[in-house]
Each structure stands twice: as structure tokens, then as C-alpha cells.
Amino acid sequence: MKLSDFTFDLPQELIAQKPSGVRGEDKLMRLDRLTGQVSHYAMADLPDLIESGTLMVFNNSKVRRSRCYGIKESSGREQEFMFLNQTSAGLDTWRTMVKGAKKVKGGNTFRFADGSVGSIIDSEADAGTEFRTIHFDQPLTEDWFERNGHIPLPPYIRREDDDTDSERYQTVYAKETGSSACPTAGLHFTQPLLDRLKAKGIELAWVTLHVGLGTFLPVRTENIEDHKMHEEAYTVPQDVAEKINQAKKEGRKILAVGTTSVRTLESATDENGLVHAGTSSTHIFMYPGYKFKLVDQMFTNFHTPESTLLMLVSAFAGREKILNAYKTAVEHKYRFFSYGDAMLIQ
């Protein structure tokens, strides 16, 4: 398939630059993936749209304050880094995505707000990419990121982060720190809504996938099959694997909240449809033609044109049905992307 098969017209004013006034007070579109029929609701209606006995799986990864600015010691120029993950070398060596990476060379040193210094390490894998490995003169703890970092808002939010984002660009159930971007489908949920879901007889479970900034990297190949997917670490707890396998055995639906939960579940499921517990990593790439092994329903946001996320939901519901639904969303002025409205695909 071609990259151009996954484009659509989106007015700039529909790209949400701020969260809604109150968490959870967003629009909700329901898409029937068999018929393509679209219907319109509010997030408050969600428990009424989900069958009792359904198992909903959420991603409880917590966003790290991973956007950090260093001063290049040789020039005094400010440089933006987005920290992804530590390398096997330890807490003092990190993989980063760098703005204007061509100007950041091996051996360059940068001083950060607290006085710590990081040096760029040459890497064959980094050559010609946005990525750089940086070695520090001290281990970087979560406290270091709290002191030096900013909320890593995605590039289509064209403003600096503020105090609102510290709360709103984080799910209410975030627990395991490690994401460089928020698993944003979860931003719509409040504790009262989670309580209502449980009261309806809907089972809730949590997995962890730490979202990497590869999520926002453009697909640069015209044939999408040639695209190399980024890798992300995930964990499926033993009790959650048992819950999912029991639900499947009993014929109950599995509803994944967010594309990150979908990626986790499909990666942890074998060809017989059995979910395995444990920690691993995945570079799974789902586009039309992919056969889902586990997930029956999906709750998600509206995604960017030509993105791997749009390809994933197209694999789940069909490209034409998704693009038709997106066209309807534009006509009804739904808000798009991370701080936007939601879609339930059943």
C-alpha cells in the first residue's frame, strides 16, 4: 500500500492545542467496524456502549519530563533533547531524539540546567537519523528529570508546556514512569468514569508500554511495507495475562484502550490466541492486511495523516471506513490528536 492512501484533509483549527476544560468532557464517536456506521455520543455515555463482561485493557505508563535543554559548551547555543530510554550502559547513558540533529556531532558536550554535563557518543546506528546517544557525568534519576525536564508535548501542539500540562498530559491511573509521550486515549478517563465502568460489570486491567517518540516520526517510504517500525518496551503482569486468557475462554470481548495497549496485547499473544506474561519489546507494525489475534474492540483518539497509528486503526476497521469516519469527524468539528476527542471502534 502507498503512503498517500492514508492522507486526509484536516483544518488546522481542529488540531487541539489545549485539553478540554474538564477532563472527560469530550465528544465520542462510535464506529461500527462491520458496517462503517458512525454515531455520536459524549464520553459520559461510554459505559452504556460497552457490553457487561467486557475486559478493558489500559496502558498505565507514566510520562517522564523528557524534553530537556542543554547549552552547547563550544558555542553557548541552546539545544533541545527528547530523552527516550537509558541504554544497556546504565543510567548515565541515554538514547535521545535531537532537534536539528545534523548539527549535533560526536564529542559535542552540553551543560544542563543543574550543571550536569552530557557528551555525545558516536554511533553507527545514529548516523543520518534524529537520534543521538549521550553520556553524562552522573546517573540520571527521575528526580533529575523533574528538575531539568519539561512535559514532552507532541510537535503538532505549537506552544510551550505549562502547569496545566503537568496534570492533563498524564492519565489519572499513570503508575510506571518511562514514556516519552502520553498514551493519550487514556486522557479521557476520570476515576468516576472508571467506577461507573466497573459498576456496569466491565472488568478493568492494566499493562505497561513505554511510548517512544518514534510514534511521531514520519513514514518516509512511499510503500508502507518498507517502513521500519520503532521499538518499545512493554510488560504484561501475570495476573493480567490470566484475566485476558480467562475472558477469551469465556467468550468475553477484549477492548484495548489506546493503540499502545493494542500493540502490547498483539505482541504478547501467540498464534493460538494465548497471552503470555512478562517483559519484552516490540516493533510490531499493523497496517491493512494484519490479522488481529486478540483485540476485539478499540478505544482511541483521532490520529495524524500518514501515521503508523492511522494505519493501525485502518487495519482494525478498514481504511475506507476509517477515512469516511474521519471525514465525518471533520464535518462535525471533532477535535483531533492528543488533546482531542475520542473514538470507540466496535
Short mmCIF file of N, CA, C and O in Angstrom, two decimals, residues 193-244:
data_model
loop_
_atom_site.label_atom_id
_atom_site.label_comp_id
_atom_site.label_asym_id
_atom_site.label_seq_id
_atom_site.Cartn_x
_atom_site.Cartn_y
_atom_site.Cartn_z
N LEU A 193 -15.57 7.83 36.09
CA LEU A 193 -15.93 7.05 34.91
C LEU A 193 -15.43 5.61 35.03
O LEU A 193 -16.16 4.66 34.68
N LEU A 194 -14.23 5.43 35.55
CA LEU A 194 -13.72 4.07 35.77
C LEU A 194 -14.62 3.32 36.76
O LEU A 194 -14.91 2.12 36.57
N ASP A 195 -15.10 4.02 37.79
CA ASP A 195 -16.01 3.41 38.77
C ASP A 195 -17.33 3.01 38.11
O ASP A 195 -17.89 1.94 38.42
N ARG A 196 -17.82 3.84 37.22
CA ARG A 196 -19.07 3.53 36.51
C ARG A 196 -18.90 2.31 35.61
O ARG A 196 -19.81 1.48 35.49
N LEU A 197 -17.76 2.20 34.97
CA LEU A 197 -17.48 1.04 34.12
C LEU A 197 -17.49 -0.24 34.96
O LEU A 197 -18.10 -1.25 34.58
N LYS A 198 -16.83 -0.19 36.12
CA LYS A 198 -16.79 -1.38 36.98
C LYS A 198 -18.19 -1.73 37.50
O LYS A 198 -18.55 -2.90 37.59
N ALA A 199 -18.98 -0.70 37.84
CA ALA A 199 -20.34 -0.93 38.33
C ALA A 199 -21.21 -1.59 37.27
O ALA A 199 -22.18 -2.29 37.59
N LYS A 200 -20.88 -1.35 35.99
CA LYS A 200 -21.63 -1.95 34.87
C LYS A 200 -21.26 -3.42 34.67
O LYS A 200 -21.87 -4.12 33.88
N GLY A 201 -20.24 -3.90 35.40
CA GLY A 201 -19.79 -5.29 35.21
C GLY A 201 -18.70 -5.41 34.17
O GLY A 201 -18.47 -6.50 33.61
N ILE A 202 -18.02 -4.30 33.88
CA ILE A 202 -16.91 -4.29 32.93
C ILE A 202 -15.62 -4.45 33.73
O ILE A 202 -15.38 -3.73 34.70
N GLU A 203 -14.80 -5.41 33.33
CA GLU A 203 -13.55 -5.69 34.04
C GLU A 203 -12.44 -4.80 33.50
O GLU A 203 -12.34 -4.57 32.29
N LEU A 204 -11.60 -4.29 34.40
CA LEU A 204 -10.50 -3.40 34.02
C LEU A 204 -9.17 -4.06 34.35
O LEU A 204 -9.02 -4.71 35.39
N ALA A 205 -8.18 -3.87 33.46
CA ALA A 205 -6.84 -4.41 33.68
C ALA A 205 -5.82 -3.47 33.07
O ALA A 205 -6.13 -2.70 32.15
N TRP A 206 -4.58 -3.54 33.59
CA TRP A 206 -3.53 -2.61 33.15
C TRP A 206 -2.28 -3.36 32.70
O TRP A 206 -1.81 -4.28 33.37
N VAL A 207 -1.78 -2.95 31.55
CA VAL A 207 -0.46 -3.37 31.07
C VAL A 207 0.41 -2.11 31.00
O VAL A 207 -0.07 -1.00 31.25
N THR A 208 1.67 -2.28 30.68
CA THR A 208 2.57 -1.13 30.56
C THR A 208 3.31 -1.18 29.23
O THR A 208 3.92 -2.21 28.91
N LEU A 209 3.21 -0.12 28.45
CA LEU A 209 4.08 0.06 27.28
C LEU A 209 4.60 1.48 27.34
O LEU A 209 3.83 2.43 27.39
N HIS A 210 5.93 1.62 27.38
CA HIS A 210 6.54 2.94 27.43
C HIS A 210 6.63 3.50 26.01
O HIS A 210 7.31 2.95 25.15
N VAL A 211 5.90 4.59 25.80
CA VAL A 211 5.74 5.16 24.46
C VAL A 211 7.03 5.89 24.07
O VAL A 211 7.48 6.78 24.79
N GLY A 212 7.59 5.54 22.93
CA GLY A 212 8.77 6.21 22.41
C GLY A 212 8.38 7.29 21.42
O GLY A 212 7.28 7.29 20.87
N LEU A 213 9.29 8.20 21.17
CA LEU A 213 8.98 9.30 20.25
C LEU A 213 8.97 8.86 18.80
O LEU A 213 8.63 9.64 17.92
N GLY A 214 9.32 7.60 18.54
CA GLY A 214 9.16 7.07 17.20
C GLY A 214 7.71 7.14 16.74
O GLY A 214 7.41 7.14 15.55
N THR A 215 6.81 7.25 17.73
CA THR A 215 5.38 7.44 17.44
C THR A 215 5.17 8.63 16.52
O THR A 215 4.27 8.62 15.67
N PHE A 216 5.97 9.68 16.68
CA PHE A 216 5.78 10.91 15.92
C PHE A 216 6.68 11.02 14.70
O PHE A 216 6.60 12.00 13.97
N LEU A 217 7.56 10.04 14.49
CA LEU A 217 8.41 10.10 13.32
C LEU A 217 7.59 9.86 12.06
O LEU A 217 6.75 8.95 12.02
N PRO A 218 7.80 10.62 11.01
CA PRO A 218 7.04 10.41 9.78
C PRO A 218 7.44 9.12 9.08
O PRO A 218 8.58 8.65 9.22
N VAL A 219 6.48 8.54 8.37
CA VAL A 219 6.79 7.40 7.49
C VAL A 219 7.42 7.99 6.23
O VAL A 219 6.81 8.81 5.55
N ARG A 220 8.63 7.60 5.92
CA ARG A 220 9.37 8.23 4.83
C ARG A 220 9.44 7.36 3.58
O ARG A 220 10.13 7.70 2.63
N THR A 221 8.79 6.22 3.60
CA THR A 221 8.80 5.33 2.43
C THR A 221 7.43 5.38 1.76
O THR A 221 6.40 5.32 2.44
N GLU A 222 7.39 5.50 0.44
CA GLU A 222 6.10 5.56 -0.25
C GLU A 222 5.36 4.23 -0.15
O GLU A 222 4.15 4.20 0.01
N ASN A 223 6.10 3.13 -0.21
CA ASN A 223 5.49 1.82 0.05
C ASN A 223 5.55 1.58 1.55
O ASN A 223 6.64 1.43 2.12
N ILE A 224 4.40 1.54 2.21
CA ILE A 224 4.41 1.49 3.68
C ILE A 224 5.05 0.21 4.19
O ILE A 224 5.59 0.18 5.31
N GLU A 225 5.01 -0.86 3.39
CA GLU A 225 5.62 -2.11 3.82
C GLU A 225 7.12 -1.98 4.05
O GLU A 225 7.72 -2.80 4.75
N ASP A 226 7.74 -0.95 3.48
CA ASP A 226 9.18 -0.75 3.61
C ASP A 226 9.54 0.04 4.87
O ASP A 226 10.73 0.21 5.17
N HIS A 227 8.54 0.53 5.59
CA HIS A 227 8.80 1.33 6.78
C HIS A 227 9.34 0.45 7.91
O HIS A 227 8.82 -0.64 8.17
N LYS A 228 10.37 0.93 8.59
CA LYS A 228 10.93 0.22 9.74
C LYS A 228 10.34 0.81 11.02
O LYS A 228 10.53 1.98 11.32
N MET A 229 9.64 -0.02 11.77
CA MET A 229 8.93 0.45 12.96
C MET A 229 9.89 0.61 14.13
O MET A 229 10.86 -0.14 14.27
N HIS A 230 9.62 1.62 14.97
CA HIS A 230 10.41 1.83 16.17
C HIS A 230 10.10 0.74 17.20
O HIS A 230 9.09 0.04 17.10
N GLU A 231 10.98 0.59 18.19
CA GLU A 231 10.82 -0.44 19.20
C GLU A 231 10.43 0.17 20.54
O GLU A 231 10.91 1.25 20.90
N GLU A 232 9.54 -0.50 21.25
CA GLU A 232 9.08 -0.02 22.55
C GLU A 232 9.02 -1.19 23.53
O GLU A 232 8.68 -2.31 23.16
N ALA A 233 9.33 -0.89 24.80
CA ALA A 233 9.32 -1.91 25.85
C ALA A 233 7.93 -2.02 26.45
O ALA A 233 7.24 -1.02 26.63
N TYR A 234 7.52 -3.25 26.77
CA TYR A 234 6.21 -3.46 27.39
C TYR A 234 6.28 -4.55 28.46
O TYR A 234 7.19 -5.38 28.46
N THR A 235 5.27 -4.52 29.35
CA THR A 235 5.14 -5.54 30.38
C THR A 235 3.68 -5.95 30.50
O THR A 235 2.79 -5.10 30.56
N VAL A 236 3.45 -7.25 30.54
CA VAL A 236 2.12 -7.81 30.83
C VAL A 236 2.24 -8.59 32.14
O VAL A 236 2.91 -9.61 32.19
N PRO A 237 1.64 -8.08 33.24
CA PRO A 237 1.71 -8.81 34.51
C PRO A 237 1.04 -10.18 34.43
O PRO A 237 0.12 -10.38 33.61
N GLN A 238 1.47 -11.10 35.26
CA GLN A 238 0.95 -12.46 35.24
C GLN A 238 -0.56 -12.49 35.46
O GLN A 238 -1.30 -13.18 34.75
N ASP A 239 -1.04 -11.72 36.45
CA ASP A 239 -2.47 -11.75 36.75
C ASP A 239 -3.30 -11.18 35.60
O ASP A 239 -4.43 -11.62 35.36
N VAL A 240 -2.73 -10.21 34.87
CA VAL A 240 -3.44 -9.63 33.73
C VAL A 240 -3.51 -10.63 32.58
O VAL A 240 -4.57 -10.79 31.94
N ALA A 241 -2.42 -11.34 32.32
CA ALA A 241 -2.43 -12.37 31.28
C ALA A 241 -3.49 -13.42 31.60
O ALA A 241 -4.24 -13.86 30.71
N GLU A 242 -3.58 -13.79 32.87
CA GLU A 242 -4.57 -14.79 33.28
C GLU A 242 -6.00 -14.27 33.10
O GLU A 242 -6.89 -15.00 32.63
N LYS A 243 -6.22 -12.98 33.43
CA LYS A 243 -7.55 -12.38 33.24
C LYS A 243 -7.95 -12.38 31.76
O LYS A 243 -9.10 -12.69 31.42
N ILE A 244 -7.00 -12.01 30.91
CA ILE A 244 -7.30 -11.92 29.48
C ILE A 244 -7.60 -13.30 28.92
O ILE A 244 -8.58 -13.49 28.19
#
